[in-house]
Coordinates of C-alpha atoms in Angstrom, one line a residue:
M730 CA -13.7 43.0 -48.6
S731 CA -12.8 46.3 -46.9
T732 CA -12.3 46.8 -43.1
F733 CA -14.5 49.8 -43.0
A734 CA -17.5 47.9 -41.6
A735 CA -15.4 46.2 -39.0
S736 CA -13.9 49.5 -37.9
H737 CA -17.4 50.9 -37.3
L738 CA -18.9 48.0 -35.5
S739 CA -20.1 49.1 -32.1
P740 CA -17.2 48.5 -29.5
S741 CA -19.7 46.7 -27.4
Y742 CA -21.6 44.6 -29.9
P743 CA -24.5 43.6 -29.9
D744 CA -25.7 46.8 -28.3
R745 CA -24.7 50.4 -27.8
A746 CA -21.2 51.3 -27.1
A747 CA -20.2 52.5 -23.6
W748 CA -20.2 56.2 -23.0
G749 CA -17.6 58.1 -25.1
T750 CA -16.4 55.1 -27.1
A751 CA -18.3 55.1 -30.4
P752 CA -17.8 55.0 -33.3
K753 CA -14.1 54.1 -33.0
L754 CA -12.5 51.1 -31.3
R755 CA -12.1 51.5 -27.6
A756 CA -8.6 52.4 -26.4
W757 CA -7.9 48.8 -25.2
Q758 CA -9.2 47.3 -28.4
Q759 CA -7.1 49.6 -30.6
E760 CA -4.0 49.0 -28.4
A761 CA -4.4 45.2 -28.6
F762 CA -5.1 45.4 -32.3
D763 CA -2.0 47.5 -32.9
L764 CA 0.1 45.0 -30.9
Y765 CA -1.3 42.1 -32.9
S766 CA -0.6 43.9 -36.2
R767 CA 3.0 44.6 -35.2
R768 CA 3.8 41.1 -34.0
E769 CA 1.9 39.2 -36.8
P770 CA 1.8 36.2 -34.5
R771 CA 0.5 32.7 -35.2
D772 CA -0.9 32.5 -31.7
F773 CA -2.2 35.4 -29.6
L774 CA -4.0 35.2 -26.3
T775 CA -6.2 38.2 -25.4
V776 CA -7.6 38.3 -21.8
A777 CA -10.3 41.0 -21.5
T778 CA -12.9 41.2 -18.7
P779 CA -16.5 40.2 -19.6
G780 CA -18.3 43.0 -21.3
A781 CA -15.2 44.7 -22.6
G782 CA -15.9 44.0 -26.3
K783 CA -13.8 41.0 -27.3
T784 CA -16.1 40.2 -30.3
T785 CA -15.6 43.6 -32.0
Y786 CA -11.9 43.4 -31.4
A787 CA -11.6 39.8 -32.9
L788 CA -13.7 40.6 -35.9
R789 CA -11.6 43.7 -36.6
I790 CA -8.5 41.5 -36.7
A791 CA -10.3 38.9 -38.9
S792 CA -11.4 41.7 -41.4
E793 CA -7.8 42.9 -41.6
L794 CA -6.3 39.5 -42.2
L795 CA -8.9 38.7 -44.9
A796 CA -8.3 42.1 -46.6
N797 CA -4.6 41.5 -46.7
G798 CA -4.9 37.9 -48.0
V799 CA -3.2 36.5 -44.9
I800 CA -6.2 34.1 -44.4
K801 CA -9.0 32.8 -46.7
A802 CA -11.3 31.2 -44.1
I803 CA -12.4 31.6 -40.5
T804 CA -13.4 29.0 -37.9
I805 CA -15.0 30.3 -34.7
V806 CA -15.1 27.9 -31.7
T807 CA -17.5 28.6 -28.9
P808 CA -18.7 26.9 -25.7
T809 CA -22.4 26.9 -26.6
E810 CA -24.8 26.7 -29.5
H811 CA -26.3 30.1 -28.8
L812 CA -22.9 31.8 -29.0
K813 CA -22.4 30.3 -32.5
R814 CA -25.4 32.3 -33.7
Q815 CA -24.3 35.4 -31.7
W816 CA -20.9 35.4 -33.4
A817 CA -22.5 34.8 -36.9
D818 CA -24.8 37.8 -36.3
A819 CA -21.9 40.0 -35.3
A820 CA -19.7 38.8 -38.3
G821 CA -22.6 39.4 -40.7
K822 CA -22.7 43.1 -39.6
V823 CA -19.1 43.5 -41.0
G824 CA -19.7 41.5 -44.2
I825 CA -18.2 38.2 -42.9
G826 CA -20.5 35.3 -43.7
I827 CA -20.3 32.7 -40.9
D828 CA -22.4 29.5 -41.0
P829 CA -23.6 28.9 -37.4
E830 CA -25.6 25.8 -38.4
F831 CA -22.6 23.8 -39.8
K832 CA -22.8 20.1 -38.8
N833 CA -20.0 17.6 -38.7
S834 CA -22.1 15.4 -41.0
Q835 CA -22.0 18.0 -43.7
G836 CA -18.3 18.0 -44.2
A837 CA -18.5 21.3 -46.1
T838 CA -20.5 24.5 -46.1
S839 CA -22.0 26.8 -48.7
R840 CA -19.6 29.0 -50.8
D841 CA -21.7 32.0 -49.5
Y842 CA -19.8 31.6 -46.2
I843 CA -16.2 32.6 -45.4
G844 CA -16.3 30.3 -42.4
V845 CA -18.2 28.4 -39.8
A846 CA -19.0 28.6 -36.1
V847 CA -18.7 25.4 -34.1
T848 CA -18.6 24.3 -30.4
Y849 CA -15.7 22.7 -28.6
A850 CA -17.8 19.6 -28.1
Q851 CA -18.5 19.5 -31.9
V852 CA -14.8 19.7 -32.7
A853 CA -14.0 16.9 -30.1
M854 CA -16.4 14.6 -31.8
H855 CA -14.7 14.8 -35.2
P856 CA -11.3 16.5 -35.0
A857 CA -10.0 14.9 -38.3
L858 CA -12.8 16.6 -40.2
H859 CA -12.0 20.0 -38.8
R860 CA -8.3 19.4 -39.4
A861 CA -8.9 18.7 -43.0
R862 CA -11.0 21.9 -43.4
T863 CA -8.2 23.9 -41.7
E864 CA -5.6 22.4 -44.0
N865 CA -7.5 23.0 -47.2
R866 CA -7.5 26.9 -46.8
K867 CA -5.4 29.3 -44.9
T868 CA -7.6 29.6 -41.8
L869 CA -7.9 31.9 -38.8
V870 CA -9.3 30.1 -35.8
I871 CA -11.0 32.3 -33.2
F872 CA -11.3 30.5 -29.8
D873 CA -14.1 32.2 -27.8
E874 CA -13.5 31.5 -24.1
I875 CA -10.4 29.4 -24.8
H876 CA -10.3 28.0 -21.2
H877 CA -13.1 25.7 -22.2
A878 CA -10.6 23.7 -24.3
G879 CA -9.4 22.4 -21.0
D880 CA -12.8 21.3 -19.8
A881 CA -12.1 17.6 -20.8
K882 CA -9.1 15.8 -22.1
S883 CA -11.0 14.9 -25.2
W884 CA -11.9 18.5 -25.9
G885 CA -8.3 19.6 -25.5
D886 CA -6.9 16.8 -27.6
G887 CA -9.6 17.4 -30.3
V888 CA -8.8 21.2 -30.5
R889 CA -5.1 20.5 -30.7
E890 CA -5.5 18.0 -33.5
A891 CA -8.0 20.0 -35.4
F892 CA -6.4 23.3 -35.4
E893 CA -2.6 22.6 -35.2
P894 CA -2.3 23.4 -39.0
A895 CA -4.1 26.8 -38.7
A896 CA -2.4 29.8 -40.3
R897 CA -3.5 32.0 -37.3
R898 CA -5.1 31.3 -34.0
L899 CA -6.7 34.1 -31.8
Q900 CA -7.5 33.0 -28.3
L901 CA -10.0 35.0 -26.3
T902 CA -11.1 34.7 -22.7
G903 CA -12.6 36.8 -19.9
T904 CA -11.5 34.4 -17.2
P905 CA -8.2 32.7 -18.0
F906 CA -8.1 30.8 -14.7
R907 CA -9.5 27.3 -14.1
S908 CA -10.2 25.3 -11.0
D909 CA -8.1 22.4 -12.2
D910 CA -4.7 22.2 -13.8
N911 CA -5.6 20.9 -17.3
P912 CA -3.4 22.6 -19.8
I913 CA -5.2 24.8 -22.4
P914 CA -4.1 24.1 -26.0
F915 CA -2.1 26.8 -27.8
V916 CA -1.7 28.8 -24.6
G917 CA 1.8 29.6 -23.5
Y918 CA 3.0 28.9 -19.9
E919 CA 6.1 30.0 -18.1
E920 CA 7.5 29.0 -14.7
D921 CA 7.2 31.4 -11.9
A922 CA 9.5 31.9 -8.9
E923 CA 7.6 29.2 -6.9
G924 CA 8.0 26.6 -9.7
F925 CA 4.4 26.8 -10.9
K926 CA 3.6 27.2 -14.6
R927 CA 1.4 30.2 -15.3
S928 CA -0.5 31.1 -18.4
I929 CA 0.9 34.0 -20.3
A930 CA -1.4 36.5 -22.0
D931 CA -0.2 38.5 -24.9
Y932 CA -2.6 41.3 -24.0
S933 CA -4.7 41.7 -20.8
Y934 CA -7.5 44.1 -19.9
G935 CA -8.9 43.5 -16.4
Y936 CA -12.0 44.6 -14.6
G937 CA -10.3 47.3 -12.7
P938 CA -8.9 49.2 -15.7
A939 CA -12.2 48.6 -17.6
L940 CA -14.1 50.1 -14.6
D941 CA -11.8 53.2 -14.6
D942 CA -12.4 53.6 -18.4
G943 CA -16.2 53.4 -18.0
V944 CA -16.3 50.3 -20.2
V945 CA -18.0 48.2 -17.5
R946 CA -20.4 48.9 -14.7
P947 CA -19.4 48.9 -11.0
V948 CA -21.0 45.9 -9.2
I949 CA -22.8 46.2 -5.9
F950 CA -23.2 42.8 -4.1
L951 CA -26.1 42.6 -1.7
A952 CA -25.7 39.6 0.6
Y953 CA -28.5 38.0 2.6
S954 CA -28.3 35.7 5.6
G955 CA -31.2 34.1 7.5
E956 CA -32.5 31.3 9.6
M957 CA -32.8 27.8 7.9
K958 CA -34.5 24.7 9.2
W959 CA -34.6 21.3 7.5
R960 CA -35.3 17.7 8.2
T961 CA -32.7 15.0 7.3
R962 CA -33.6 11.6 5.8
A963 CA -33.0 10.1 9.3
G964 CA -35.8 12.4 10.6
D965 CA -33.5 14.8 12.5
E966 CA -34.5 18.5 12.5
I967 CA -31.6 20.8 12.1
A968 CA -31.5 24.6 12.3
A969 CA -28.7 26.9 11.2
T970 CA -28.1 30.6 10.5
L971 CA -26.7 31.3 7.1
G972 CA -23.9 33.8 7.4
T973 CA -22.5 32.4 10.7
P974 CA -19.6 29.9 11.0
L975 CA -20.9 26.5 10.1
T976 CA -19.4 23.1 9.4
K977 CA -19.0 22.0 5.7
D978 CA -22.1 19.8 5.8
Q979 CA -24.2 22.4 7.7
L980 CA -23.2 25.1 5.2
S981 CA -24.0 22.9 2.2
Q982 CA -27.5 22.0 3.5
A983 CA -28.3 25.5 4.8
W984 CA -27.3 26.9 1.4
R985 CA -29.5 24.4 -0.4
A986 CA -32.4 25.2 2.0
A987 CA -32.1 28.9 1.2
L988 CA -32.4 28.2 -2.5
D989 CA -35.3 25.8 -2.1
P990 CA -38.3 27.5 -3.8
K991 CA -40.6 26.0 -1.1
G992 CA -39.0 28.3 1.5
D993 CA -39.4 32.0 2.1
W994 CA -35.7 32.9 1.8
I995 CA -35.5 32.9 -2.0
R996 CA -38.9 34.6 -2.4
Q997 CA -37.9 37.4 0.0
V998 CA -34.6 37.9 -1.8
M999 CA -36.3 38.0 -5.2
Q1000 CA -38.8 40.6 -3.8
A1001 CA -35.8 42.7 -2.7
A1002 CA -34.1 42.3 -6.1
D1003 CA -37.3 43.4 -7.8
R1004 CA -37.5 46.5 -5.6
R1005 CA -33.9 47.2 -6.6
L1006 CA -34.8 46.7 -10.3
T1007 CA -37.6 49.2 -9.9
E1008 CA -35.2 51.7 -8.5
V1009 CA -32.6 51.1 -11.2
R1010 CA -35.3 51.6 -13.9
R1011 CA -35.8 55.2 -12.7
G1012 CA -32.6 56.0 -14.5
V1013 CA -32.3 53.0 -16.8
P1014 CA -35.9 52.5 -18.1
D1015 CA -35.2 49.2 -20.0
A1016 CA -33.1 47.6 -17.2
G1017 CA -33.7 43.9 -16.8
G1018 CA -33.0 41.2 -14.2
L1019 CA -31.7 37.7 -14.3
V1020 CA -32.1 34.9 -11.8
I1021 CA -29.4 32.2 -12.3
A1022 CA -31.1 28.9 -11.0
T1023 CA -29.7 25.6 -10.0
D1024 CA -31.7 23.3 -12.2
H1025 CA -34.8 23.3 -14.5
E1026 CA -37.3 22.5 -11.8
T1027 CA -36.3 25.4 -9.5
A1028 CA -36.0 27.7 -12.5
R1029 CA -39.7 27.2 -13.3
A1030 CA -40.6 27.6 -9.6
Y1031 CA -38.6 30.8 -9.4
A1032 CA -40.5 32.1 -12.4
R1033 CA -43.8 31.4 -10.6
H1034 CA -42.6 33.4 -7.6
L1035 CA -41.7 36.3 -9.9
R1036 CA -45.1 36.3 -11.5
N1037 CA -46.6 36.6 -8.0
I1038 CA -44.2 39.4 -7.1
T1039 CA -44.5 41.4 -10.3
S1040 CA -47.8 40.4 -11.8
E1041 CA -45.8 39.8 -15.0
G1042 CA -44.5 36.6 -16.5
A1043 CA -40.8 35.9 -16.5
T1044 CA -38.9 34.5 -19.5
V1045 CA -37.5 31.0 -18.6
V1046 CA -34.5 29.7 -20.6
L1047 CA -33.6 26.0 -20.2
S1048 CA -30.6 24.3 -21.8
D1049 CA -32.7 21.6 -23.4
D1050 CA -35.1 24.1 -25.0
P1051 CA -34.7 24.2 -28.8
G1052 CA -36.0 27.7 -28.8
A1053 CA -33.6 29.0 -26.1
S1054 CA -31.6 31.2 -28.4
K1055 CA -34.7 32.8 -29.8
K1056 CA -36.0 33.5 -26.3
I1057 CA -32.7 35.1 -25.3
K1058 CA -32.7 37.4 -28.3
Q1059 CA -36.4 38.4 -27.8
F1060 CA -35.7 39.2 -24.1
A1061 CA -32.6 41.2 -25.0
A1062 CA -34.7 43.3 -27.4
S1063 CA -37.6 43.8 -25.1
E1064 CA -38.3 45.8 -21.9
D1065 CA -39.5 42.7 -19.9
R1066 CA -38.4 42.7 -16.3
W1067 CA -37.1 39.2 -15.5
L1068 CA -35.3 36.3 -17.1
V1069 CA -34.7 33.0 -15.3
A1070 CA -32.1 30.6 -16.6
V1071 CA -29.9 27.7 -15.5
R1072 CA -26.7 27.9 -17.5
M1073 CA -27.6 29.3 -20.9
V1074 CA -26.7 32.9 -20.0
S1075 CA -23.9 32.3 -17.5
E1076 CA -21.2 32.9 -20.1
G1077 CA -20.6 34.9 -23.2
V1078 CA -24.3 35.7 -23.9
D1079 CA -24.7 39.5 -24.3
I1080 CA -27.9 41.1 -22.9
P1081 CA -26.5 44.6 -22.1
R1082 CA -29.7 45.8 -20.4
L1083 CA -29.2 43.2 -17.5
C1084 CA -28.6 45.4 -14.4
V1085 CA -29.9 43.2 -11.5
G1086 CA -29.1 39.6 -10.8
V1087 CA -30.0 36.9 -8.2
Y1088 CA -27.2 34.3 -7.8
A1089 CA -29.5 31.4 -6.8
T1090 CA -27.3 28.5 -7.7
S1091 CA -25.0 26.2 -5.6
T1092 CA -22.3 26.3 -8.2
S1093 CA -19.3 28.2 -6.7
T1094 CA -16.2 27.8 -8.8
P1095 CA -14.4 31.1 -9.4
L1096 CA -14.8 30.5 -13.2
F1097 CA -18.5 30.2 -13.1
F1098 CA -19.0 33.0 -10.6
A1099 CA -16.9 35.4 -12.7
Q1100 CA -18.7 34.5 -15.9
A1101 CA -22.1 34.8 -14.2
V1102 CA -21.3 38.2 -12.8
G1103 CA -20.0 39.2 -16.2
R1104 CA -23.6 39.1 -17.6
F1105 CA -24.3 42.3 -15.6
V1106 CA -21.2 44.5 -16.1
R1107 CA -21.5 45.6 -19.7
A1108 CA -21.9 49.4 -19.6
R1109 CA -23.9 51.3 -22.2
K1110 CA -23.7 54.8 -20.8
R1111 CA -21.8 56.5 -18.1
G1112 CA -23.1 55.9 -14.5
E1113 CA -25.0 52.6 -14.9
T1114 CA -24.5 50.3 -11.9
A1115 CA -25.0 46.5 -11.6
S1116 CA -26.6 44.9 -8.5
V1117 CA -26.1 41.2 -7.7
F1118 CA -28.0 39.5 -4.8
L1119 CA -26.4 36.4 -3.2
P1120 CA -26.5 34.2 -0.1
S1121 CA -24.0 35.0 2.7
V1122 CA -21.8 32.0 1.9
P1123 CA -18.0 32.4 2.6
T1124 CA -17.0 31.2 -0.8
L1125 CA -19.3 33.6 -2.6
M1126 CA -18.4 36.5 -0.4
G1127 CA -14.7 35.9 -1.0
L1128 CA -15.3 35.7 -4.8
A1129 CA -17.3 38.9 -4.7
N1130 CA -14.5 40.7 -2.9
E1131 CA -12.0 39.4 -5.4
M1132 CA -13.7 41.0 -8.4
E1133 CA -10.7 43.2 -9.2
V1134 CA -8.1 40.5 -8.6
E1135 CA -6.4 39.2 -11.8
R1136 CA -5.9 35.4 -11.9
D1137 CA -3.8 33.3 -14.2
H1138 CA -4.2 29.6 -15.1
V1139 CA -1.7 27.8 -12.9
L1140 CA -0.4 24.3 -13.6
N1141 CA 1.3 21.9 -11.2
K1142 CA -0.4 23.4 -8.1
R1143 CA 0.8 22.1 -4.8
P1144 CA -1.8 19.9 -3.0
P1145 CA -3.7 21.8 -0.2
E1146 CA -2.4 21.7 3.3
D1147 CA -4.2 19.3 5.6
G1148 CA -6.7 20.8 8.1
L1149 CA -7.6 24.0 6.2
D1150 CA -11.3 24.2 6.5
D1151 CA -11.6 26.9 3.9
T1152 CA -9.9 24.7 1.3
L1153 CA -12.1 21.8 2.2
L1154 CA -15.1 24.0 1.8
E1155 CA -14.1 25.2 -1.6
Q1156 CA -13.5 21.6 -2.7
A1157 CA -17.0 20.7 -1.4
N1158 CA -18.5 23.6 -3.3
R1159 CA -16.7 22.7 -6.5
Q1160 CA -18.4 19.4 -6.4
K1161 CA -21.8 21.1 -6.7
D1162 CA -21.6 21.7 -10.4
N1163 CA -24.3 19.1 -10.8
P1164 CA -27.0 20.1 -8.3
D1165 CA -29.1 17.1 -8.9
V1166 CA -26.3 14.9 -7.7
L1167 CA -26.0 17.0 -4.6
G1168 CA -29.6 16.4 -3.9
D1169 CA -29.0 12.6 -3.9
E1170 CA -26.0 13.0 -1.6
L1171 CA -27.8 15.3 1.0
P1172 CA -31.5 14.4 0.8
F1173 CA -33.6 16.4 3.2
E1174 CA -36.8 18.3 3.5
T1175 CA -36.8 22.1 3.8
M1176 CA -39.1 23.1 6.7
E1177 CA -38.6 26.8 7.1
T1178 CA -36.3 29.5 5.7
T1179 CA -36.3 33.3 6.4
A1180 CA -34.0 35.9 4.8
T1181 CA -32.2 38.7 6.6
F1182 CA -30.3 41.5 4.9
D1183 CA -26.6 41.0 5.8
R1184 CA -24.4 43.5 4.1
V1185 CA -23.3 45.2 0.9
L1186 CA -19.9 44.4 -0.7
F1187 CA -18.4 46.9 -3.1
D1188 CA -14.9 47.8 -4.2
G1189 CA -13.2 45.6 -1.6
G1190 CA -15.2 47.1 1.3
E1191 CA -18.2 45.8 3.3
F1192 CA -21.1 48.1 4.3
G1193 CA -24.3 47.7 6.4
T1194 CA -25.1 46.5 9.8
G1195 CA -27.6 43.8 9.1
A1196 CA -31.4 44.4 9.0
E1197 CA -34.7 42.7 8.6
V1198 CA -36.1 42.3 5.1
G1199 CA -38.4 45.2 4.3
S1200 CA -36.8 47.5 7.0
A1201 CA -35.8 51.0 6.4
E1202 CA -32.1 50.0 6.9
E1203 CA -32.4 47.5 4.0
E1204 CA -34.2 50.1 1.9
D1205 CA -31.2 52.5 2.4
F1206 CA -29.1 50.1 0.2
I1207 CA -31.8 48.8 -2.1
G1208 CA -32.8 52.3 -2.9
L1209 CA -29.4 53.5 -4.1
P1210 CA -29.8 55.4 -7.4
G1211 CA -29.3 53.3 -10.5
L1212 CA -27.0 55.9 -12.2
L1213 CA -23.9 56.5 -10.2
E1214 CA -20.2 56.8 -10.8
P1215 CA -18.0 54.2 -8.9
D1216 CA -16.6 56.8 -6.5
Q1217 CA -20.2 58.1 -5.9
V1218 CA -21.3 54.5 -5.1
A1219 CA -18.5 54.2 -2.5
T1220 CA -19.2 57.6 -1.0
L1221 CA -22.9 56.9 -0.7
L1222 CA -22.4 53.5 0.8
R1223 CA -20.1 54.9 3.5
K1224 CA -22.6 57.6 4.3
R1225 CA -25.5 55.2 4.6
Q1226 CA -23.5 53.0 6.9
S1227 CA -22.4 55.9 9.0
D1228 CA -26.0 57.2 9.3
Q1229 CA -27.2 53.7 10.4
Q1230 CA -24.5 53.3 13.0
A1231 CA -25.2 56.8 14.4
A1232 CA -29.0 56.0 14.5
R1233 CA -28.3 52.8 16.4
R1234 CA -26.1 54.5 18.9
K1235 CA -29.0 56.9 19.7
Q1236 CA -31.4 54.1 20.3
P1237 CA -31.7 52.7 23.9
E1238 CA -30.2 49.3 24.0
E1239 CA -32.7 46.5 24.8
P1240 CA -31.8 44.4 27.9
R1241 CA -29.9 41.3 26.8
E1242 CA -30.0 38.0 28.4
T1243 CA -27.1 37.8 30.9
L1244 CA -24.6 35.2 29.8
A1245 CA -22.2 33.3 32.1
P1246 CA -18.6 34.5 31.5
H1247 CA -17.6 31.3 29.6
E1248 CA -20.7 31.6 27.4
Q1249 CA -19.9 35.3 26.6
I1250 CA -16.3 34.5 25.7
A1251 CA -17.3 31.5 23.6
E1252 CA -19.8 33.7 21.7
L1253 CA -17.3 36.4 21.0
R1254 CA -14.7 33.8 19.9
R1255 CA -17.2 32.4 17.4
E1256 CA -17.9 35.9 16.0
L1257 CA -14.2 36.7 15.7
N1258 CA -13.4 33.4 14.0
G1259 CA -16.2 34.0 11.5
L1260 CA -14.8 37.4 10.7
V1261 CA -11.3 36.0 10.4
G1262 CA -12.7 33.4 8.0
A1263 CA -14.3 36.1 5.8
W1264 CA -11.0 38.1 5.9
N1265 CA -9.1 35.0 4.8
H1266 CA -11.4 34.6 1.8
R1267 CA -10.9 38.2 0.9
T1268 CA -7.2 38.5 1.3
G1269 CA -5.8 34.9 1.1
Q1270 CA -4.0 35.4 4.4
P1271 CA -3.9 32.3 6.6
H1272 CA -6.1 32.4 9.7
G1273 CA -3.0 32.4 12.1
V1274 CA -1.5 35.4 10.3
I1275 CA -4.7 37.4 10.6
H1276 CA -5.0 36.6 14.3
S1277 CA -1.4 37.7 14.8
E1278 CA -2.0 41.0 13.0
L1279 CA -5.0 41.6 15.2
R1280 CA -2.9 41.0 18.3
R1281 CA -0.2 43.4 17.1
A1282 CA -2.8 46.0 16.4
C1283 CA -4.8 45.6 19.6
G1284 CA -2.3 44.1 22.0
G1285 CA -3.1 41.3 24.4
P1286 CA -2.5 37.5 24.6
P1287 CA -3.5 34.8 22.1
I1288 CA -7.2 34.3 21.7
A1289 CA -7.3 31.3 24.0
Q1290 CA -6.2 33.6 26.9
A1291 CA -7.9 36.8 25.7
T1292 CA -10.5 38.5 27.8
A1293 CA -14.0 39.4 26.5
E1294 CA -13.0 43.0 26.3
Q1295 CA -9.8 42.2 24.3
I1296 CA -11.8 39.9 21.9
T1297 CA -14.4 42.7 21.4
E1298 CA -11.6 45.1 20.5
R1299 CA -10.3 42.7 17.9
I1300 CA -13.8 42.3 16.4
A1301 CA -14.1 46.1 16.1
M1302 CA -10.7 46.2 14.5
I1303 CA -11.3 43.6 11.8
R1304 CA -14.7 45.3 11.0
R1305 CA -12.8 48.6 10.5
W1306 CA -10.5 46.7 8.1
A1307 CA -13.5 45.4 6.1
T1308 CA -14.9 48.9 5.5
Q1309 CA -11.6 50.1 4.0
R1310 CA -10.4 49.4 0.5
R1311 CA -8.0 46.5 0.2

């Protein structure tokens, strides 16, 4: 076959190319392809941000290797069943026949196909079969989201056994980092100055460069706090404010109460997200929204909320639904407003018209967060923006602020230091990958939840002064135009925040309850410590270092001896830091 079709596949398959890129490969795709062609490697790891066009790039390489006789067969390994069909559809457009329905029990596929698409789990169940198929013909193995080969020891061992004899192996990932230190097969590691082994990519294309190139959309994160009240199994009634410093257990339960479909918090946030979607649709008429839910039951409940909000039905995609892939394709091709899903669309699935998201899940690993946000960043034309609504949880706020930070997969990590609350919190959140188990561990009844607009996070900065849901202040940010360049977004956010602050200064202050000196200082310390915690998540600096920098900038003694005026000055300073680019 010729490589003509592959060279003219849209750079952002399965939909339109980003502005200014069609019909040729994007610059990064061509650069990575040229590097691969020069090296002619057996193994090649390409790290490219979600939405950059890894499928098109990989199929161009596959077409070239087939045309030159370097390979005779292709095996594509994916994390999910749906992605097998998505790859087969893309390959079919360039004349490469891929069987996405291949079963281990078959042993062989039709001669009409050049190769097969299988899942990592499928390979792990019968690695000897896939090894035999790999040995029989010179095979290119394309690993989609290769980090999944480290999900379980059996998966990694199975992948290594099955594809060790492959003529070529092309590893792809949008998020090379993992929350554990399981080695990923066929990925190279080298020791850094601190003695850690870091994964080595042969070619990298991160979110920052992709944003500069107009390949992906800028992401605006809209965070919501609020009052939560719940009753424990013991009958105790507990209240907490999401977005303020909380203990590990308080945060876990307040977070779960916020996501409970029986409370008002999630309904109010979805209403705000739908208003944002309406605004985006003024410039992007087919823009769609996605709610990422915790489990099947809440997904269905969220869909009922959306029907009440929009008077339209929402598409619900569940992992055990045999028609899930068909539903995803139908939604992608439609102009329907909302899709609700648990995990089916958190990784790899391409619905380029998704512009607005609600992160309504308790899963908080960096890997899952990055892949989930990746569903909204694929740009189709210049100026499109993505908006993601999320709870004001320190872990999520930190991840949102780290969007442009590159991460490598690191082995032999040192154990965390004792006493670091942030590390303990991250560990607790990582245990939430099975929300149903969390429910058994922390049984309680949600009594009352109310959402409050907290702030906007964009480009490393934080904007907004907090506001009631439905207020003019909230609408200032929800009503941002849906078509803006990244620098225009930042400029407009700064202006809206400045206008709000000026308006508040003009308003007469309401008389506050007089606090005793010790109460006032304790309240200010709590506020400062909460801001320091958020800055820690954003920068990685230890809390003590942040406090020391604030003392150097503002003067005065340690916080234990600081006056109310000195603490207030440090609060103002760290807020100024938060509005500036990292």
